[in-house]
PDB file of C-alpha atoms in Angstrom:
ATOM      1  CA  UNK A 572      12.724 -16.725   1.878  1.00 52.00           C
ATOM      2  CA  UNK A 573       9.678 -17.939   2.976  1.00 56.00           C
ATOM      3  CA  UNK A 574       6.161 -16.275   2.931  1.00 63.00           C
ATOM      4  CA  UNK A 575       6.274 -15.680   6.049  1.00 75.00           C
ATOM      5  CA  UNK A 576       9.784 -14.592   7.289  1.00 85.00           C
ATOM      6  CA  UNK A 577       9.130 -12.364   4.038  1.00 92.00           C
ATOM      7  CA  UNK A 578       5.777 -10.844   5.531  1.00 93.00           C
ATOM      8  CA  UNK A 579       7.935 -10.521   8.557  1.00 95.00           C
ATOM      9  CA  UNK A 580      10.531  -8.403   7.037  1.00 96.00           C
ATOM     10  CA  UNK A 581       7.836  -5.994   5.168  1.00 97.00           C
ATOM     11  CA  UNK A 582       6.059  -5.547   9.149  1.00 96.00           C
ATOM     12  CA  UNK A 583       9.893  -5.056  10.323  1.00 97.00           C
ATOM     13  CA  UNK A 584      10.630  -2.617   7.630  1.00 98.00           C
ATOM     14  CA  UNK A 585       7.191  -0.574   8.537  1.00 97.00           C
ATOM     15  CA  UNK A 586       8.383  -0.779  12.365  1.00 97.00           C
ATOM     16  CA  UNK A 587      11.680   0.839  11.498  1.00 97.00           C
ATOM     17  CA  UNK A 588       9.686   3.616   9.206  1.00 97.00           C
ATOM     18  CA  UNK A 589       7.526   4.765  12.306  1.00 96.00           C
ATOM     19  CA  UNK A 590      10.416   5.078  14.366  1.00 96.00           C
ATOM     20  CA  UNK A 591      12.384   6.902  12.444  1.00 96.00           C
ATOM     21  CA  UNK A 592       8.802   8.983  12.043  1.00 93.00           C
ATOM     22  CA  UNK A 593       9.834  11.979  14.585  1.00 92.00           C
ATOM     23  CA  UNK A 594      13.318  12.482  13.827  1.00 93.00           C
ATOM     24  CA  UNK A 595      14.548  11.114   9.947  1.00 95.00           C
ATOM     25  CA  UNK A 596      11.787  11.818   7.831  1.00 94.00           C
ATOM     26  CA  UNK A 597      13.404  10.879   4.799  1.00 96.00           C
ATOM     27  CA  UNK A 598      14.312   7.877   6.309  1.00 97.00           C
ATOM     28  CA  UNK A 599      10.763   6.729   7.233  1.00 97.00           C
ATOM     29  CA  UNK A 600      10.321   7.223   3.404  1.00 97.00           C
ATOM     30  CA  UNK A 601      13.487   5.072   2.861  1.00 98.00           C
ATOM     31  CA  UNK A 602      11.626   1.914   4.966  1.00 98.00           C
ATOM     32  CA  UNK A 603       8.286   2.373   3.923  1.00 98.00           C
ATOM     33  CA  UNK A 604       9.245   1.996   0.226  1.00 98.00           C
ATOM     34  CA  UNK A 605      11.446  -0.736   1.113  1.00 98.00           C
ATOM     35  CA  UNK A 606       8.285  -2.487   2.564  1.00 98.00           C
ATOM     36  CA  UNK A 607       6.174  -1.757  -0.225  1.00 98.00           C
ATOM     37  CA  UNK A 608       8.957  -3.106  -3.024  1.00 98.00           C
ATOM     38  CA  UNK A 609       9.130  -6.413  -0.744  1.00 97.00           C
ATOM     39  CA  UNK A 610       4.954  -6.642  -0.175  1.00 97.00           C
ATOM     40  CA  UNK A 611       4.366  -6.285  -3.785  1.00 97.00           C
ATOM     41  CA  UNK A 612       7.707  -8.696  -5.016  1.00 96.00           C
ATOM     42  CA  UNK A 613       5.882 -11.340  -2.361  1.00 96.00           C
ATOM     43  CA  UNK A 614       2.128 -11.187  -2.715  1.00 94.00           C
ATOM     44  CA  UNK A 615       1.783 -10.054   0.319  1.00 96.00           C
ATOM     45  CA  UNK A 616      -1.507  -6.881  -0.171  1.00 96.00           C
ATOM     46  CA  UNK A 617      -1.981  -6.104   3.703  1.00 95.00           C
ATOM     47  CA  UNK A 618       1.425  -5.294   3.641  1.00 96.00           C
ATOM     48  CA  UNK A 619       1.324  -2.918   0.094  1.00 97.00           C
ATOM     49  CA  UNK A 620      -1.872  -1.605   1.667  1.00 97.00           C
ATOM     50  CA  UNK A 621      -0.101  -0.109   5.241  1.00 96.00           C
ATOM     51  CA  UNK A 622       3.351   0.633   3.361  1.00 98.00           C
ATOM     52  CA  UNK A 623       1.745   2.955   0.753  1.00 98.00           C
ATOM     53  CA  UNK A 624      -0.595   4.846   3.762  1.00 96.00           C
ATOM     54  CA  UNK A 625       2.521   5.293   5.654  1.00 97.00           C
ATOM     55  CA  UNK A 626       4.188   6.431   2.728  1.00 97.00           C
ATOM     56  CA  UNK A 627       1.233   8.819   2.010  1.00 97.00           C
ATOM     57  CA  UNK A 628       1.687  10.307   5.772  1.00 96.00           C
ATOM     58  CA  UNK A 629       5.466  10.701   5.884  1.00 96.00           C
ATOM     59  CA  UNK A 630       5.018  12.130   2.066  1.00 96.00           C
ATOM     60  CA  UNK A 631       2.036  14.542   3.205  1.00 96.00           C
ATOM     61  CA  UNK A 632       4.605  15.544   6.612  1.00 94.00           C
ATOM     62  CA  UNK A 633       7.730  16.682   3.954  1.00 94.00           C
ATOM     63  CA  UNK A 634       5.084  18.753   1.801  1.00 96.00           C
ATOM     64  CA  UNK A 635       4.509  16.501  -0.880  1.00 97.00           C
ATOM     65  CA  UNK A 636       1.041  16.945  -1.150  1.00 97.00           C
ATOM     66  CA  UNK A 637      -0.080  15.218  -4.482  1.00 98.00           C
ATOM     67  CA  UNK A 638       2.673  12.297  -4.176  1.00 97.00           C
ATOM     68  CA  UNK A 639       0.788  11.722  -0.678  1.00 97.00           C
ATOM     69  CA  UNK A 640      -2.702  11.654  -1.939  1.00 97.00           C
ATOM     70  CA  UNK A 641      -1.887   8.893  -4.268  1.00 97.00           C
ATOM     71  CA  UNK A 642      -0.331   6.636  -2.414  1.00 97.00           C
ATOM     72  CA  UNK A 643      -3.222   7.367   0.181  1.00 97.00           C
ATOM     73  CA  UNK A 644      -5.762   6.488  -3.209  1.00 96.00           C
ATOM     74  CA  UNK A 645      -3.694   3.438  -3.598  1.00 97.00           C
ATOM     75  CA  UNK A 646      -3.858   2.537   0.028  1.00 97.00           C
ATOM     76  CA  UNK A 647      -7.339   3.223  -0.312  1.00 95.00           C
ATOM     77  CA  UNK A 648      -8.281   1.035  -3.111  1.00 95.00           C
ATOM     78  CA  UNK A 649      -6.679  -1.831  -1.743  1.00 96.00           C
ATOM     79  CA  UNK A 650      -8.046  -1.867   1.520  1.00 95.00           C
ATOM     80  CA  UNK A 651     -11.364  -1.729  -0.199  1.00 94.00           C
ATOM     81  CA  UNK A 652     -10.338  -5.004  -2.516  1.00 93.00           C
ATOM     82  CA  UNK A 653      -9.390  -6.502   1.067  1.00 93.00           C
ATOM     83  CA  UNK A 654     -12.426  -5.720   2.104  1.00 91.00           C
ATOM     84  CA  UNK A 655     -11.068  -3.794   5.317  1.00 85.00           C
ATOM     85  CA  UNK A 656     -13.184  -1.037   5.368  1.00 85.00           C
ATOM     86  CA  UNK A 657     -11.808  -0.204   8.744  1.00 84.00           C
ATOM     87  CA  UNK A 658      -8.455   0.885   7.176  1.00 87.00           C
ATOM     88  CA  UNK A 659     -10.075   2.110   4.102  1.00 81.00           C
ATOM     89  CA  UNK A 660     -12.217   4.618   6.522  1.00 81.00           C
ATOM     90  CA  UNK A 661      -8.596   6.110   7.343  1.00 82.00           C
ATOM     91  CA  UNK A 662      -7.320   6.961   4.135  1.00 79.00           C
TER      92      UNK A 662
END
């Protein structure tokens, strides 16, 4: 795959995680990791930035408290070495 149907597939895989949000929890977990795994095989950091704050939120929504706040630190940390402070704000 290409860099860019593979950036594709890691935004699809984050689509499918917030609709699944409100009804299957575990799997919104299920398609955030599977976004992170392919952002991080690929290079691709925005993507590994907004797969592990999603997976901090739907983490932090089944009660996993500490499990959320480090993929929110990890989230965190990358949005500041991306220099979106926007994002990192959110975390």
């Amino acid at each position: 795959m290409s860099m860019g149907k593979d950036s594709n597939l890691v935004k699809l895989y984050i689509d499918i995680a917030k609709e699944y949000k409100d009804s299957i929890l575990d799997s919104a977990v299920f398609y955030s990791q599977k976004s992170l795994d392919l952002a991080r095989k690929v290079r691709f950091p925005n993507g590994e930035a907004q797969a592990l704050s999603y997976l901090g939120e739907f983490k932090e929504e089944k009660g996993y408290r500490q499990e959320a706040i480090r993929y929110y630190k990890e989230a965190y940390n990358l949005y500041n070495l991306l220099k979106n402070k926007a994002r990192a704000a959110t975390m």
